[in-house]
Amino acid sequence: MKKEKYSFKSESKELLNLMIHSLYSNKEIFIRELISNASDAIEKDRFINVSQNNSNDLKKNYEIKINLDEKENKIKIKDNGIGMDKNEIIKNLGTIAKSGTKSFIKSIKNNKNNNLIGKFGVGFYSSFIVSKKVYVKTKSVKNKDKNTGIIWKSKGNGEYTVEKIKKKNTGTEIILFLKNSEKYFTNYYNIERIIKKYSDHINIPIKIKRYNEKNKKNVWKQINSAKSIWTIDKKNIDKYEYISFYKYITNDTNNPITWIHSKVEGNQEYISLLYIPSKAPWDIWNREQNKGLKLYINKVYIMDNVEQFLPNYLRFVKGIVDSKDLPLNISREILQENKNINIIKKTITKKILNVLKNINTYKYEIFWKEFGAIIKEGIAEDIENKENIAKLLLFSSLKTKNKNTYISLKKYIKNIKSDQKKIYFITADNYKTAKNSPHLEMFKKKDIDVLILHERIDEWMMNYLTEFKGIQFQSVNKFDESLNKIINSKDKKNKESNTKLKDLIKKIEKILFNKIKKVRITYRFSETPAALTTDSNEMSTQMAKLFSAAGQKVPKIKYIFEINPDHKLIKKISKIKNKKDIKTWIKMLFDQALLNEKGSLQEPNKFIKRVNSLLIKQTSKKNSL
Ligand code: ADP
Ligand code: MG
């Protein structure tokens, strides 16, 4: 094979430049990336050997060896892993837009926040941050030819070459020709520190060649601890080791909130080490997000991102599962159907819910701000654990100070009034709209607390959350008798005004006949003349909004138009005789109520016109007086 020249796929130059530029302050991560690749390659080889029971190769001494050359300003990183053949190297190293790199580039383009950097697996190309030239010598384990391998060379400028070389051992050796400015990375102590920081938990010995003054000889010194921390007895692992393992598997720079390390024996034997992060990853709402746990079988790494161990609403949990009983050749498809996986999932879910319940309030609120909206999905997703998930929910309420102070359902129930039969809640687009809704006026007066739900998912969740500890939920946006019982004190005075208003009600029903279901008198409001509610069997406004935002057709909601007989405006309108005038007033009131309920109007210009015409009439009357 002669030397062959290729160019990188996609706009490699631009991508490389962008990456090098934005990672510059954190360039040491290239070590982490290359070691992670070497370790992956070794794990792949180990896996093949274990699953095929190659007794010869089982004895293979896997290691990653690093050679620092201060004189030549070079670094070599060598592994005895799976290696690559020609096609593989072209496919793997010829495409810059690999998963990690691509999402990294996307996020730095959208987000100038440098905190994100370091959380990504940016991959092989990070070596060009510090190198003017990179060689990759490799030989695939599939290659039966005794002496040949290939060499890949590139200056990171859009092109690379591939040619045959002599190579005896299988595996890969990366040679970095460092830029003159990067001598720092040929120093033993610097590299030792970086490896300890990022790669201590790699399950394979990482060794650096050192000159030993005493023996006047070069020796290989192991830098990392290379132990599978989850297999060690809890008693012998300290907090810092747990945290550093978390950082290693997630690339998260924040400490986790807590972790659960447990060994399950019996029918299904496995160990799990699960972490609750304190910060949501940048892509938590991204469907293609890397979710799931790492799977090991008897300490052999099998695969990443196994989603089957976690319900979707716990997708933020990170960690590993090491099973004793699963077959090594398990595939993602088999995982999906495997009954044992489901059993593990159930146990893990219970454990996580339990640990969340017991986190102290301060930490739990931090957690809730990051992941609360995801936990809420569980109410619909996990019927079996619904009650336990409901216990985890936090809400702002009429009585909490602001949007970021919370009350749990347990606390709400504790403070419930003696004649209060239901748990009241209001849903709206945002906290402020909800908090200022006319529906809450009477609750404020009567000192009854109402949960304020203002997240997108809330309306949907409340379809599944119908009761808590036997007490039903009730939306204050919907008409309900129990609500009326608390609020409408039906004394004589009320009855009087009811009869007085009969005329007005008839007129309203006539004018708004195609817009509303009926008119009803209410004493729920003090400052609001009129408002809209829906019948309990009607779709709520918030739900209708969600549907139409998702591009679905929604039936037109027929509202109940509620008027407040004690309000000055209603009193005044009931006395107006002129037919045209009364029509304008009523339509204006309806639009007002609609605005309060929906936050927007279909034809705001008409509303403004009506208001203006009424204003002009009022002011000109005054002037003439
Ligand atoms: P990622 O590791 O996220 O897949 P990288 O850019 O780090 O992305 O590596 C690209 C690919 O190159 C790897 O997926 C792997 O197939 C191959 N590769 C890189 N380094 C090695 C190595 N030391 N041995 C074998 N294959 C490697
Ligand atoms: Mg990689």
PDB file of C-alpha atoms in Angstrom, residues 225-387:
ATOM      1  CA  SER A 225      -5.277   3.494  41.201  1.00  0.00           C
ATOM      2  CA  ALA A 226      -6.989   1.355  38.527  1.00  0.00           C
ATOM      3  CA  LYS A 227      -9.561  -0.206  40.777  1.00  0.00           C
ATOM      4  CA  SER A 228     -13.227  -0.788  40.189  1.00  0.00           C
ATOM      5  CA  ILE A 229     -14.394   1.343  43.077  1.00  0.00           C
ATOM      6  CA  TRP A 230     -17.883  -0.164  43.102  1.00  0.00           C
ATOM      7  CA  THR A 231     -16.529  -3.610  43.964  1.00  0.00           C
ATOM      8  CA  ILE A 232     -14.838  -2.308  47.098  1.00  0.00           C
ATOM      9  CA  ASP A 233     -16.623  -2.492  50.437  1.00  0.00           C
ATOM     10  CA  LYS A 234     -18.454   0.766  51.256  1.00  0.00           C
ATOM     11  CA  LYS A 235     -16.573   1.067  54.518  1.00  0.00           C
ATOM     12  CA  ASN A 236     -13.318   1.382  52.672  1.00  0.00           C
ATOM     13  CA  ILE A 237     -14.267   4.107  50.243  1.00  0.00           C
ATOM     14  CA  ASP A 238     -14.163   7.686  51.355  1.00  0.00           C
ATOM     15  CA  LYS A 239     -16.339  10.555  50.220  1.00  0.00           C
ATOM     16  CA  TYR A 240     -13.661  11.980  47.957  1.00  0.00           C
ATOM     17  CA  GLU A 241     -13.213   8.725  46.119  1.00  0.00           C
ATOM     18  CA  TYR A 242     -16.938   8.525  45.456  1.00  0.00           C
ATOM     19  CA  ILE A 243     -16.987  12.101  44.206  1.00  0.00           C
ATOM     20  CA  SER A 244     -13.975  11.704  42.006  1.00  0.00           C
ATOM     21  CA  PHE A 245     -15.439   8.567  40.440  1.00  0.00           C
ATOM     22  CA  TYR A 246     -18.602  10.525  39.725  1.00  0.00           C
ATOM     23  CA  LYS A 247     -16.622  13.265  38.028  1.00  0.00           C
ATOM     24  CA  TYR A 248     -14.748  10.721  36.022  1.00  0.00           C
ATOM     25  CA  ILE A 249     -17.827   8.987  34.640  1.00  0.00           C
ATOM     26  CA  THR A 250     -19.814  12.161  33.992  1.00  0.00           C
ATOM     27  CA  ASN A 251     -17.226  14.857  33.235  1.00  0.00           C
ATOM     28  CA  ASP A 252     -19.352  16.991  35.539  1.00  0.00           C
ATOM     29  CA  THR A 253     -17.303  19.480  37.537  1.00  0.00           C
ATOM     30  CA  ASN A 254     -19.924  19.868  40.277  1.00  0.00           C
ATOM     31  CA  ASN A 255     -20.192  17.499  43.191  1.00  0.00           C
ATOM     32  CA  PRO A 256     -23.193  15.166  43.177  1.00  0.00           C
ATOM     33  CA  ILE A 257     -25.921  15.755  45.767  1.00  0.00           C
ATOM     34  CA  THR A 258     -25.740  12.217  47.010  1.00  0.00           C
ATOM     35  CA  TRP A 259     -25.118   8.632  45.938  1.00  0.00           C
ATOM     36  CA  ILE A 260     -26.382   5.119  46.594  1.00  0.00           C
ATOM     37  CA  HIS A 261     -23.968   2.237  46.591  1.00  0.00           C
ATOM     38  CA  SER A 262     -25.532  -1.145  47.069  1.00  0.00           C
ATOM     39  CA  LYS A 263     -24.979  -4.800  46.529  1.00  0.00           C
ATOM     40  CA  VAL A 264     -27.949  -7.012  45.821  1.00  0.00           C
ATOM     41  CA  GLU A 265     -27.662 -10.726  46.377  1.00  0.00           C
ATOM     42  CA  GLY A 266     -30.018 -13.571  45.677  1.00  0.00           C
ATOM     43  CA  ASN A 267     -31.697 -14.375  42.409  1.00  0.00           C
ATOM     44  CA  GLN A 268     -30.189 -11.466  40.542  1.00  0.00           C
ATOM     45  CA  GLU A 269     -26.793 -10.537  41.817  1.00  0.00           C
ATOM     46  CA  TYR A 270     -25.550  -7.099  41.005  1.00  0.00           C
ATOM     47  CA  ILE A 271     -23.877  -4.029  42.373  1.00  0.00           C
ATOM     48  CA  SER A 272     -25.113  -0.556  41.630  1.00  0.00           C
ATOM     49  CA  LEU A 273     -23.484   2.789  42.299  1.00  0.00           C
ATOM     50  CA  LEU A 274     -25.885   5.596  41.491  1.00  0.00           C
ATOM     51  CA  TYR A 275     -25.411   9.333  41.746  1.00  0.00           C
ATOM     52  CA  ILE A 276     -27.880  12.195  41.978  1.00  0.00           C
ATOM     53  CA  PRO A 277     -26.220  15.171  40.257  1.00  0.00           C
ATOM     54  CA  SER A 278     -26.627  18.673  41.607  1.00  0.00           C
ATOM     55  CA  LYS A 279     -26.742  20.308  38.196  1.00  0.00           C
ATOM     56  CA  ALA A 280     -28.671  19.263  35.134  1.00  0.00           C
ATOM     57  CA  PRO A 281     -26.493  18.600  32.097  1.00  0.00           C
ATOM     58  CA  TRP A 282     -26.866  21.143  29.307  1.00  0.00           C
ATOM     59  CA  ASP A 283     -28.713  18.641  27.136  1.00  0.00           C
ATOM     60  CA  ILE A 284     -31.198  17.260  29.650  1.00  0.00           C
ATOM     61  CA  TRP A 285     -34.144  18.293  27.463  1.00  0.00           C
ATOM     62  CA  ASN A 286     -32.533  16.955  24.324  1.00  0.00           C
ATOM     63  CA  ARG A 287     -34.064  13.721  23.135  1.00  0.00           C
ATOM     64  CA  GLU A 288     -30.722  12.358  22.012  1.00  0.00           C
ATOM     65  CA  GLN A 289     -29.197  13.117  25.341  1.00  0.00           C
ATOM     66  CA  ASN A 290     -26.808  10.521  26.737  1.00  0.00           C
ATOM     67  CA  LYS A 291     -28.936   9.005  29.410  1.00  0.00           C
ATOM     68  CA  GLY A 292     -28.715   5.728  31.218  1.00  0.00           C
ATOM     69  CA  LEU A 293     -26.164   3.870  33.254  1.00  0.00           C
ATOM     70  CA  LYS A 294     -22.898   2.179  32.459  1.00  0.00           C
ATOM     71  CA  LEU A 295     -23.176  -1.570  32.343  1.00  0.00           C
ATOM     72  CA  TYR A 296     -20.444  -3.898  33.552  1.00  0.00           C
ATOM     73  CA  ILE A 297     -20.646  -7.638  33.826  1.00  0.00           C
ATOM     74  CA  ASN A 298     -18.264  -8.996  36.434  1.00  0.00           C
ATOM     75  CA  LYS A 299     -16.109  -5.894  36.189  1.00  0.00           C
ATOM     76  CA  VAL A 300     -15.886  -6.129  32.409  1.00  0.00           C
ATOM     77  CA  TYR A 301     -17.114  -2.956  30.801  1.00  0.00           C
ATOM     78  CA  ILE A 302     -19.969  -3.737  28.401  1.00  0.00           C
ATOM     79  CA  MET A 303     -21.571  -0.495  27.290  1.00  0.00           C
ATOM     80  CA  ASP A 304     -22.554   3.055  28.125  1.00  0.00           C
ATOM     81  CA  ASN A 305     -25.935   4.740  28.307  1.00  0.00           C
ATOM     82  CA  VAL A 306     -28.050   1.721  29.106  1.00  0.00           C
ATOM     83  CA  GLU A 307     -31.476   3.279  29.384  1.00  0.00           C
ATOM     84  CA  GLN A 308     -33.283   0.129  30.444  1.00  0.00           C
ATOM     85  CA  PHE A 309     -32.219   0.413  34.065  1.00  0.00           C
ATOM     86  CA  LEU A 310     -34.000   3.689  34.708  1.00  0.00           C
ATOM     87  CA  PRO A 311     -37.481   5.012  34.105  1.00  0.00           C
ATOM     88  CA  ASN A 312     -37.441   8.063  31.893  1.00  0.00           C
ATOM     89  CA  TYR A 313     -38.318  10.437  34.699  1.00  0.00           C
ATOM     90  CA  LEU A 314     -35.114   9.471  36.527  1.00  0.00           C
ATOM     91  CA  ARG A 315     -32.941   9.947  33.460  1.00  0.00           C
ATOM     92  CA  PHE A 316     -30.708  12.430  35.275  1.00  0.00           C
ATOM     93  CA  VAL A 317     -29.339   9.683  37.526  1.00  0.00           C
ATOM     94  CA  LYS A 318     -25.791   8.644  36.635  1.00  0.00           C
ATOM     95  CA  GLY A 319     -23.787   5.632  37.621  1.00  0.00           C
ATOM     96  CA  ILE A 320     -23.025   2.024  36.951  1.00  0.00           C
ATOM     97  CA  VAL A 321     -24.564  -1.396  37.280  1.00  0.00           C
ATOM     98  CA  ASP A 322     -22.303  -4.421  37.496  1.00  0.00           C
ATOM     99  CA  SER A 323     -24.220  -7.640  37.059  1.00  0.00           C
ATOM    100  CA  LYS A 324     -23.071 -11.125  37.925  1.00  0.00           C
ATOM    101  CA  ASP A 325     -25.715 -12.992  35.979  1.00  0.00           C
ATOM    102  CA  LEU A 326     -26.169 -11.332  32.604  1.00  0.00           C
ATOM    103  CA  PRO A 327     -24.510 -12.999  29.611  1.00  0.00           C
ATOM    104  CA  LEU A 328     -21.466 -11.148  28.302  1.00  0.00           C
ATOM    105  CA  ASN A 329     -22.733 -11.109  24.761  1.00  0.00           C
ATOM    106  CA  ILE A 330     -25.805  -9.135  25.730  1.00  0.00           C
ATOM    107  CA  SER A 331     -26.938  -6.561  23.185  1.00  0.00           C
ATOM    108  CA  ARG A 332     -29.133  -3.490  23.495  1.00  0.00           C
ATOM    109  CA  GLU A 333     -32.007  -5.350  21.871  1.00  0.00           C
ATOM    110  CA  ILE A 334     -31.776  -8.222  24.314  1.00  0.00           C
ATOM    111  CA  LEU A 335     -31.561  -5.771  27.195  1.00  0.00           C
ATOM    112  CA  GLN A 336     -34.923  -4.451  26.184  1.00  0.00           C
ATOM    113  CA  GLU A 337     -36.609  -7.809  26.532  1.00  0.00           C
ATOM    114  CA  ASN A 338     -34.675  -9.214  29.424  1.00  0.00           C
ATOM    115  CA  LYS A 339     -36.888  -9.819  32.449  1.00  0.00           C
ATOM    116  CA  ASN A 340     -34.015  -9.575  34.862  1.00  0.00           C
ATOM    117  CA  ILE A 341     -33.251  -6.080  33.648  1.00  0.00           C
ATOM    118  CA  ASN A 342     -36.769  -5.101  34.518  1.00  0.00           C
ATOM    119  CA  ILE A 343     -36.379  -6.462  38.017  1.00  0.00           C
ATOM    120  CA  ILE A 344     -33.169  -4.489  38.449  1.00  0.00           C
ATOM    121  CA  LYS A 345     -34.932  -1.395  37.134  1.00  0.00           C
ATOM    122  CA  LYS A 346     -37.730  -1.736  39.668  1.00  0.00           C
ATOM    123  CA  THR A 347     -35.366  -2.091  42.591  1.00  0.00           C
ATOM    124  CA  ILE A 348     -33.194   0.771  41.423  1.00  0.00           C
ATOM    125  CA  THR A 349     -36.228   3.021  40.978  1.00  0.00           C
ATOM    126  CA  LYS A 350     -37.446   2.311  44.516  1.00  0.00           C
ATOM    127  CA  LYS A 351     -33.993   3.003  45.903  1.00  0.00           C
ATOM    128  CA  ILE A 352     -33.686   6.322  44.147  1.00  0.00           C
ATOM    129  CA  LEU A 353     -37.152   7.496  45.172  1.00  0.00           C
ATOM    130  CA  ASN A 354     -36.364   6.527  48.712  1.00  0.00           C
ATOM    131  CA  VAL A 355     -33.086   8.378  48.794  1.00  0.00           C
ATOM    132  CA  LEU A 356     -34.687  11.485  47.279  1.00  0.00           C
ATOM    133  CA  LYS A 357     -37.310  11.436  50.005  1.00  0.00           C
ATOM    134  CA  ASN A 358     -34.630  11.511  52.660  1.00  0.00           C
ATOM    135  CA  ILE A 359     -32.402  14.289  51.346  1.00  0.00           C
ATOM    136  CA  ASN A 360     -32.451  17.287  53.693  1.00  0.00           C
ATOM    137  CA  THR A 361     -34.681  20.196  52.706  1.00  0.00           C
ATOM    138  CA  TYR A 362     -31.886  22.539  51.733  1.00  0.00           C
ATOM    139  CA  LYS A 363     -30.286  20.064  49.346  1.00  0.00           C
ATOM    140  CA  TYR A 364     -33.623  18.821  48.110  1.00  0.00           C
ATOM    141  CA  GLU A 365     -34.651  22.288  46.992  1.00  0.00           C
ATOM    142  CA  ILE A 366     -31.442  22.594  44.998  1.00  0.00           C
ATOM    143  CA  PHE A 367     -32.275  19.274  43.429  1.00  0.00           C
ATOM    144  CA  TRP A 368     -35.861  20.276  42.787  1.00  0.00           C
ATOM    145  CA  LYS A 369     -34.935  23.452  40.937  1.00  0.00           C
ATOM    146  CA  GLU A 370     -32.796  21.417  38.565  1.00  0.00           C
ATOM    147  CA  PHE A 371     -34.843  18.276  38.136  1.00  0.00           C
ATOM    148  CA  GLY A 372     -38.333  18.913  39.507  1.00  0.00           C
ATOM    149  CA  ALA A 373     -39.909  19.264  36.091  1.00  0.00           C
ATOM    150  CA  ILE A 374     -38.485  15.874  35.124  1.00  0.00           C
ATOM    151  CA  ILE A 375     -39.656  14.154  38.301  1.00  0.00           C
ATOM    152  CA  LYS A 376     -43.163  15.407  37.494  1.00  0.00           C
ATOM    153  CA  GLU A 377     -43.193  13.210  34.388  1.00  0.00           C
ATOM    154  CA  GLY A 378     -43.153  10.253  36.756  1.00  0.00           C
ATOM    155  CA  ILE A 379     -46.695  10.953  37.943  1.00  0.00           C
ATOM    156  CA  ALA A 380     -47.943   9.920  34.516  1.00  0.00           C
ATOM    157  CA  GLU A 381     -45.227   7.425  33.704  1.00  0.00           C
ATOM    158  CA  ASP A 382     -44.997   5.299  36.820  1.00  0.00           C
ATOM    159  CA  ILE A 383     -48.378   4.314  38.200  1.00  0.00           C
ATOM    160  CA  GLU A 384     -46.869   1.859  40.623  1.00  0.00           C
ATOM    161  CA  ASN A 385     -44.847   4.535  42.404  1.00  0.00           C
ATOM    162  CA  LYS A 386     -47.261   7.413  41.918  1.00  0.00           C
ATOM    163  CA  GLU A 387     -47.886   7.986  45.604  1.00  0.00           C
TER     164      GLU A 387
END
